[in-house]
Coordinates of N, CA, C and O in Angstrom, one line a residue:
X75 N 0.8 -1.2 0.0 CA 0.0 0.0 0.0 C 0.9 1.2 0.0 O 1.5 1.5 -1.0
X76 N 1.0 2.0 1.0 CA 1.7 3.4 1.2 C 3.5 2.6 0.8 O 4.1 1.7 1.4
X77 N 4.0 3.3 -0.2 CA 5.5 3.2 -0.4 C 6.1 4.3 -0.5 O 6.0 5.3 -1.3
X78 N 6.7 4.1 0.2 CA 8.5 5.9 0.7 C 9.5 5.1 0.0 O 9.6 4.0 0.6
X79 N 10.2 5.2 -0.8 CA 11.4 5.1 -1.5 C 12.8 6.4 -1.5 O 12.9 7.4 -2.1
X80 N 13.5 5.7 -0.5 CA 14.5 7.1 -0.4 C 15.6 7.1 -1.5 O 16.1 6.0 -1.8
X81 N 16.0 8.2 -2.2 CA 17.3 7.5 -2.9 C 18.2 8.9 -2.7 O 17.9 9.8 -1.9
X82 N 19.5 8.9 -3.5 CA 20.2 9.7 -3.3 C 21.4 9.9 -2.4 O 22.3 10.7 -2.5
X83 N 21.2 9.1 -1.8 CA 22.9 8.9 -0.8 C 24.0 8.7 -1.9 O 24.0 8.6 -3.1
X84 N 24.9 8.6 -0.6 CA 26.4 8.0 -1.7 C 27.1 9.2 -0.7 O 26.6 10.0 0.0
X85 N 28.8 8.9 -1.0 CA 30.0 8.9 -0.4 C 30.3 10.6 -0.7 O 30.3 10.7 -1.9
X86 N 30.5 11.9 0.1 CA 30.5 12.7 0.2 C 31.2 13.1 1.0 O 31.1 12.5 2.1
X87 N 32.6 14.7 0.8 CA 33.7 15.2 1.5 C 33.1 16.3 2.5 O 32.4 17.1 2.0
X88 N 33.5 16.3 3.8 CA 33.1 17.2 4.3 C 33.1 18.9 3.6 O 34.0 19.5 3.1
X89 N 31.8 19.4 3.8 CA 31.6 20.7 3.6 C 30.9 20.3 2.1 O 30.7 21.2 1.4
X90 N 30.6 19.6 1.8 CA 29.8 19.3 0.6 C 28.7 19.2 0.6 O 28.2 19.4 1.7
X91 N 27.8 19.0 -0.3 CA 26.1 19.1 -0.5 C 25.8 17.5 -0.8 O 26.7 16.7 -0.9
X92 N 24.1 17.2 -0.9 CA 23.9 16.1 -1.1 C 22.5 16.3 -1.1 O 22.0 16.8 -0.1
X93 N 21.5 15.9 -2.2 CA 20.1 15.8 -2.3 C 19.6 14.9 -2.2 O 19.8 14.0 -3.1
X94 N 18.6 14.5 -1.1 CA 18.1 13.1 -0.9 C 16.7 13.3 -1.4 O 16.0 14.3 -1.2
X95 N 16.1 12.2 -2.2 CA 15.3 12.4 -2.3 C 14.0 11.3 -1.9 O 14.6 10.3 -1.8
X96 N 13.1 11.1 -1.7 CA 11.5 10.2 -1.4 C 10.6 10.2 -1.9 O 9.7 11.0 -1.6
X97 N 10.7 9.3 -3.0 CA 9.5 9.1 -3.9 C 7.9 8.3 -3.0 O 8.1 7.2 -2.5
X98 N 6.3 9.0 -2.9 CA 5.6 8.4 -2.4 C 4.8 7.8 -3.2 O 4.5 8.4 -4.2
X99 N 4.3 6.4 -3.1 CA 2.8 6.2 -3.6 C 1.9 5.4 -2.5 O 2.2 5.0 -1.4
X100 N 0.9 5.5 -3.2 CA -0.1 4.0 -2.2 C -1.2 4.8 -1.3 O -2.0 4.3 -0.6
X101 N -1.0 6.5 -1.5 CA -1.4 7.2 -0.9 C -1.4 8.8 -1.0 O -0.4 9.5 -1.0
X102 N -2.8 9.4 -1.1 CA -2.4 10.8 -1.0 C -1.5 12.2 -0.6 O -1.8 13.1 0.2
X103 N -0.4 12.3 -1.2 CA 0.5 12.7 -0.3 C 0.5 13.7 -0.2 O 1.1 14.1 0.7
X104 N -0.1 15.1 -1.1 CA -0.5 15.9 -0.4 C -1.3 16.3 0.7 O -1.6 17.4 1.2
X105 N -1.6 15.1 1.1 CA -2.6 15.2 2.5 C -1.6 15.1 3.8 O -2.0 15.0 5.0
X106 N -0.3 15.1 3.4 CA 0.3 14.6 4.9 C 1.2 15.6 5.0 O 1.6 16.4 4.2
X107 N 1.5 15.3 6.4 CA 2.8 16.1 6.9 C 4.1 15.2 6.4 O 3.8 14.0 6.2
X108 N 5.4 15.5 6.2 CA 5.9 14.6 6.3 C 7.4 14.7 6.8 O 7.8 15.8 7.2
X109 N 8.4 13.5 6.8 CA 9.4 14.1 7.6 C 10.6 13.1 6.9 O 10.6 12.3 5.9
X110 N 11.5 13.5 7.5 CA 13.1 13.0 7.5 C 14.1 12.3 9.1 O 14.4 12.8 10.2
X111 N 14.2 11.3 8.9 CA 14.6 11.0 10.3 C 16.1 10.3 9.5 O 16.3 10.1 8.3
X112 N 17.2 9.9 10.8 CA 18.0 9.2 10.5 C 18.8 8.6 11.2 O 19.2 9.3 12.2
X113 N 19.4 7.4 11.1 CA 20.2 6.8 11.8 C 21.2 6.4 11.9 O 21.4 5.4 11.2
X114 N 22.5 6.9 12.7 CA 24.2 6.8 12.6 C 24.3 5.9 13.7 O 23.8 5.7 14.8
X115 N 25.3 5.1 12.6 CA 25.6 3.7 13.6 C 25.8 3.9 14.8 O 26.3 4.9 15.2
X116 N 25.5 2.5 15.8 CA 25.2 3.0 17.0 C 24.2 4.2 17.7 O 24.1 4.2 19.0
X117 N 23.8 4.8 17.3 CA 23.1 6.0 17.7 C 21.4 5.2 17.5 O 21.2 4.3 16.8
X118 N 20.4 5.9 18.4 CA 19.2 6.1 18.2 C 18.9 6.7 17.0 O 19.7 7.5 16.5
X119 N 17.7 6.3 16.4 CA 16.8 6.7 15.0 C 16.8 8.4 15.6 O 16.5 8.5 16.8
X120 N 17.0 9.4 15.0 CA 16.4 10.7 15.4 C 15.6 11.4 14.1 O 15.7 11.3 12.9
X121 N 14.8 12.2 15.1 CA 14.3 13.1 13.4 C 15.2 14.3 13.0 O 16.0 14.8 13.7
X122 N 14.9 14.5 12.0 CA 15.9 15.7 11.1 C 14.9 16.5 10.6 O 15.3 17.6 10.0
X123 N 13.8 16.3 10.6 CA 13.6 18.1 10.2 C 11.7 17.3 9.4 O 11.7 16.2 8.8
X124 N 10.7 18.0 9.5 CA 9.3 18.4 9.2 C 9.2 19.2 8.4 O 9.7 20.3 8.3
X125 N 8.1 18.5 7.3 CA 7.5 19.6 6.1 C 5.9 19.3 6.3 O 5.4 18.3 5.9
X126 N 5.1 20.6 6.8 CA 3.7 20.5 6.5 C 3.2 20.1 4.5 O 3.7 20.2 3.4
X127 N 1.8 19.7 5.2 CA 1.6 18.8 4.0 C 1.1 19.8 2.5 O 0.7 19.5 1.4
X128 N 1.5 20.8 3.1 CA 1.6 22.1 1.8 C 2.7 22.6 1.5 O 2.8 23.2 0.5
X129 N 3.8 22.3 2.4 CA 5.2 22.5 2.0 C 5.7 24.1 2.6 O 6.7 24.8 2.3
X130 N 4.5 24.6 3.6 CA 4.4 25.9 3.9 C 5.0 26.5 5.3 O 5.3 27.6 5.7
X131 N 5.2 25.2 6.0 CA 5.8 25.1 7.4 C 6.6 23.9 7.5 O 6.4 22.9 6.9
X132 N 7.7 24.2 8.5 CA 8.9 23.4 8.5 C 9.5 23.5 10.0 O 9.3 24.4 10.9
X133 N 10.1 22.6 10.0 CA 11.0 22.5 11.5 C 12.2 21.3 11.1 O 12.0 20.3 10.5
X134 N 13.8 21.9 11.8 CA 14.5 21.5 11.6 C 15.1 21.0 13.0 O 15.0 21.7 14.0
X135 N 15.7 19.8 13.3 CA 16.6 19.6 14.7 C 18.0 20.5 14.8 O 18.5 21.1 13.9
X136 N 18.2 20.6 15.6 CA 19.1 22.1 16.0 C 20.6 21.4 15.5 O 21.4 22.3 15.4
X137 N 21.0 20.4 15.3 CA 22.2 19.8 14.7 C 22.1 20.3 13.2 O 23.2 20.6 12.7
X138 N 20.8 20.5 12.4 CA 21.0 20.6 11.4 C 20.5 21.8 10.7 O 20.5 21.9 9.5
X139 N 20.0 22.6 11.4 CA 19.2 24.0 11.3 C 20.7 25.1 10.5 O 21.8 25.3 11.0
X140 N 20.0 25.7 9.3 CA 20.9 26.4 8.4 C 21.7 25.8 7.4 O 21.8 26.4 6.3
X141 N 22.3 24.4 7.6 CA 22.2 23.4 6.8 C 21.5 22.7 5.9 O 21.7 22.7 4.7
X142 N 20.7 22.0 6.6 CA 19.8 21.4 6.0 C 18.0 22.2 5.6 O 17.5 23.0 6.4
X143 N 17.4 21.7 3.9 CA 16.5 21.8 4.1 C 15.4 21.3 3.1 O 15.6 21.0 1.9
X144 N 14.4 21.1 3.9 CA 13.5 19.9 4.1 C 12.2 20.9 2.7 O 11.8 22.1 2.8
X145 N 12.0 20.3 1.9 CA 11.2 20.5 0.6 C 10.2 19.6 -0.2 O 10.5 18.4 -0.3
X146 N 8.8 20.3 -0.8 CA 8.4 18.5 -1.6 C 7.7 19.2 -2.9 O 7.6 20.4 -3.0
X147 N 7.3 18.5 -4.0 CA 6.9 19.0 -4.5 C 5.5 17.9 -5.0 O 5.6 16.9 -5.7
X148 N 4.1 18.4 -4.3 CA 3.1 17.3 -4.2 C 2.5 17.3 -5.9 O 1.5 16.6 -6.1
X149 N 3.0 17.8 -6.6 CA 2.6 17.5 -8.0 C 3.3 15.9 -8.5 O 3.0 14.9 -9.0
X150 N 4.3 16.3 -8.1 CA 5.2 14.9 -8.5 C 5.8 13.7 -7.2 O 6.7 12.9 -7.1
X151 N 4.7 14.2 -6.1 CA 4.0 13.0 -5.1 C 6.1 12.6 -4.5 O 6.3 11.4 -4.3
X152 N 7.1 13.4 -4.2 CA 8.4 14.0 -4.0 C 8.5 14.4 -3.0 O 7.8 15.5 -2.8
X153 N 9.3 13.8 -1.8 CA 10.1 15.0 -1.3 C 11.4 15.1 -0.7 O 12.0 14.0 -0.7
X154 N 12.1 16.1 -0.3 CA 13.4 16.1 -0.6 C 14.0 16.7 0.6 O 13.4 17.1 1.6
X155 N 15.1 16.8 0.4 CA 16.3 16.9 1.9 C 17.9 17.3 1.1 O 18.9 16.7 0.8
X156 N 17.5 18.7 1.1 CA 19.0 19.6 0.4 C 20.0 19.3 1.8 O 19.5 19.1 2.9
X157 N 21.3 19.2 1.6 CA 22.0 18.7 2.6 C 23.7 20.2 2.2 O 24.7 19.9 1.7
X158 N 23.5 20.9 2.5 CA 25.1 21.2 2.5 C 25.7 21.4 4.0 O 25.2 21.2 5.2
X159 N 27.3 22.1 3.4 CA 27.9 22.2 4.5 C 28.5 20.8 5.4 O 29.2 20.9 6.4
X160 N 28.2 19.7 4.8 CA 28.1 18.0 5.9 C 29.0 18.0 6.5 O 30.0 18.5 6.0
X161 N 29.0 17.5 7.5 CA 30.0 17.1 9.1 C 30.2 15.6 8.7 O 29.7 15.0 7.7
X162 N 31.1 15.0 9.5 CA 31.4 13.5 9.4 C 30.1 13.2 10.1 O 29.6 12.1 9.7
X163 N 29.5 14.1 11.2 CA 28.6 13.4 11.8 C 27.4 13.4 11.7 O 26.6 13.0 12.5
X164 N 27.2 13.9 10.6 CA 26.1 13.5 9.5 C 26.0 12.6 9.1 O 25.0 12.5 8.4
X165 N 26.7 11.7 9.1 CA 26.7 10.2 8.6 C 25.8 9.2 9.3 O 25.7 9.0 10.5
X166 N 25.0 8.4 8.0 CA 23.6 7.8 8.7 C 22.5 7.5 8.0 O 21.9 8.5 7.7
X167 N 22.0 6.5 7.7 CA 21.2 5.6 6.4 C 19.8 6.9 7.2 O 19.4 7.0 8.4
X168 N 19.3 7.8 5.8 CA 18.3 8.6 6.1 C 17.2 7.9 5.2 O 17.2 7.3 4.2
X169 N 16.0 8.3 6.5 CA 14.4 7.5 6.2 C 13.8 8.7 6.0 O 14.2 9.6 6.8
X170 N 12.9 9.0 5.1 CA 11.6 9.8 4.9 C 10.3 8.8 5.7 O 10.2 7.6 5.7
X171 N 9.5 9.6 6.1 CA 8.3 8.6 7.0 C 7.2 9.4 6.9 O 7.3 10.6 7.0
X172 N 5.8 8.7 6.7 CA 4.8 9.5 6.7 C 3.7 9.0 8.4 O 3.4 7.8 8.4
X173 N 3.4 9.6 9.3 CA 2.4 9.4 9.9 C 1.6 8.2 9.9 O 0.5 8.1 9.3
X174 N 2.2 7.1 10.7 CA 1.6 5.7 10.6 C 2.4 4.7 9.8 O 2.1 3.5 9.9
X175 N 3.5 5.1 8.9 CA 3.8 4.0 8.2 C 5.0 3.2 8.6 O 5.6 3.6 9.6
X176 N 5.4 2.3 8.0 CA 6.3 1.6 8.6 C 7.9 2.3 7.8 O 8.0 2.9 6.7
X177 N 8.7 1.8 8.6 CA 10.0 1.9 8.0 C 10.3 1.9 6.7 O 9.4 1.2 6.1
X178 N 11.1 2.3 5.9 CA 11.3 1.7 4.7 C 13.3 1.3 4.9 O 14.0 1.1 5.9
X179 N 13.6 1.4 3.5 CA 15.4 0.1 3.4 C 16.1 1.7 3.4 O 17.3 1.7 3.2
X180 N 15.5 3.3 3.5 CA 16.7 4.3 4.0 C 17.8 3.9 2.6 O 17.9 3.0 1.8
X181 N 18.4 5.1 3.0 CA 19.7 5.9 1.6 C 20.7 6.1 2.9 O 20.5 6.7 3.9
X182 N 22.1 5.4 2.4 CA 23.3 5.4 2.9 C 24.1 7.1 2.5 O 24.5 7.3 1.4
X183 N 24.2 8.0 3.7 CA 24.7 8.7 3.2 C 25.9 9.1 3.8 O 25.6 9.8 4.8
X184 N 27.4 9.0 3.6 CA 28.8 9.0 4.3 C 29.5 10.3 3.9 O 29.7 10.5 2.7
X185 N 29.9 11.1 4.9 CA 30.6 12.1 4.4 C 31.7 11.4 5.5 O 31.7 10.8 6.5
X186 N 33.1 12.3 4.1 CA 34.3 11.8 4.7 C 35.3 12.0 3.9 O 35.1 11.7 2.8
X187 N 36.4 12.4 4.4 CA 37.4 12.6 3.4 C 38.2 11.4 2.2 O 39.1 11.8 1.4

């Protein structure tokens, strides 16, 4: 039913950029809020940053605030995670998630020299 497909990771030098992107289907997705969370090894899952389901309000976690930003485009059922500036400690298979759904297999994304 509801499918988040993340793509866009890959191996990246610190202070660099990186576009993640989450393709939806199975479901209205203009109707949702939606988000960005991610996970660095060893570490708990955290969220990274909120996009209302108009693309009109946003909220970022304070690690990544001026950095990162969180965008969608509900015509093409998309949404997206501009990434510059990256830290090593930004490193961390990132999930897009909508309200109720389950996990999906996340985008590997490694910054590092």
């Amino acid at each position: 039913q509801v499918q988040l497909v993340e793509s866009g990771g890959g191996l990246v030098q610190p202070g660099g950029s990186l576009r993640l992107s989450c393709a939806a289907s199975g479901f209205t997705f203009r109707n949702y809020a939606m988000s960005w969370y991610r996970q660095a090894p060893g570490k708990e899952r955290e969220l990274v940053a909120l996009i209302s389901s108009a693309g009109s309000s946003t909220n970022y976690a304070e690690s990544v605030k001026g950095r990162f930003t969180i965008s969608r485009d509900n015509a093409k059922n998309t949404m997206y995670l501009q990434m510059n500036s990256l830290k090593p400690e930004d490193t961390a298979v990132y999930y897009c998630r909508r309200r109720g759904s389950d996990w999906g297999r996340g985008t590997q994304v490694t910054v590092s020299s």
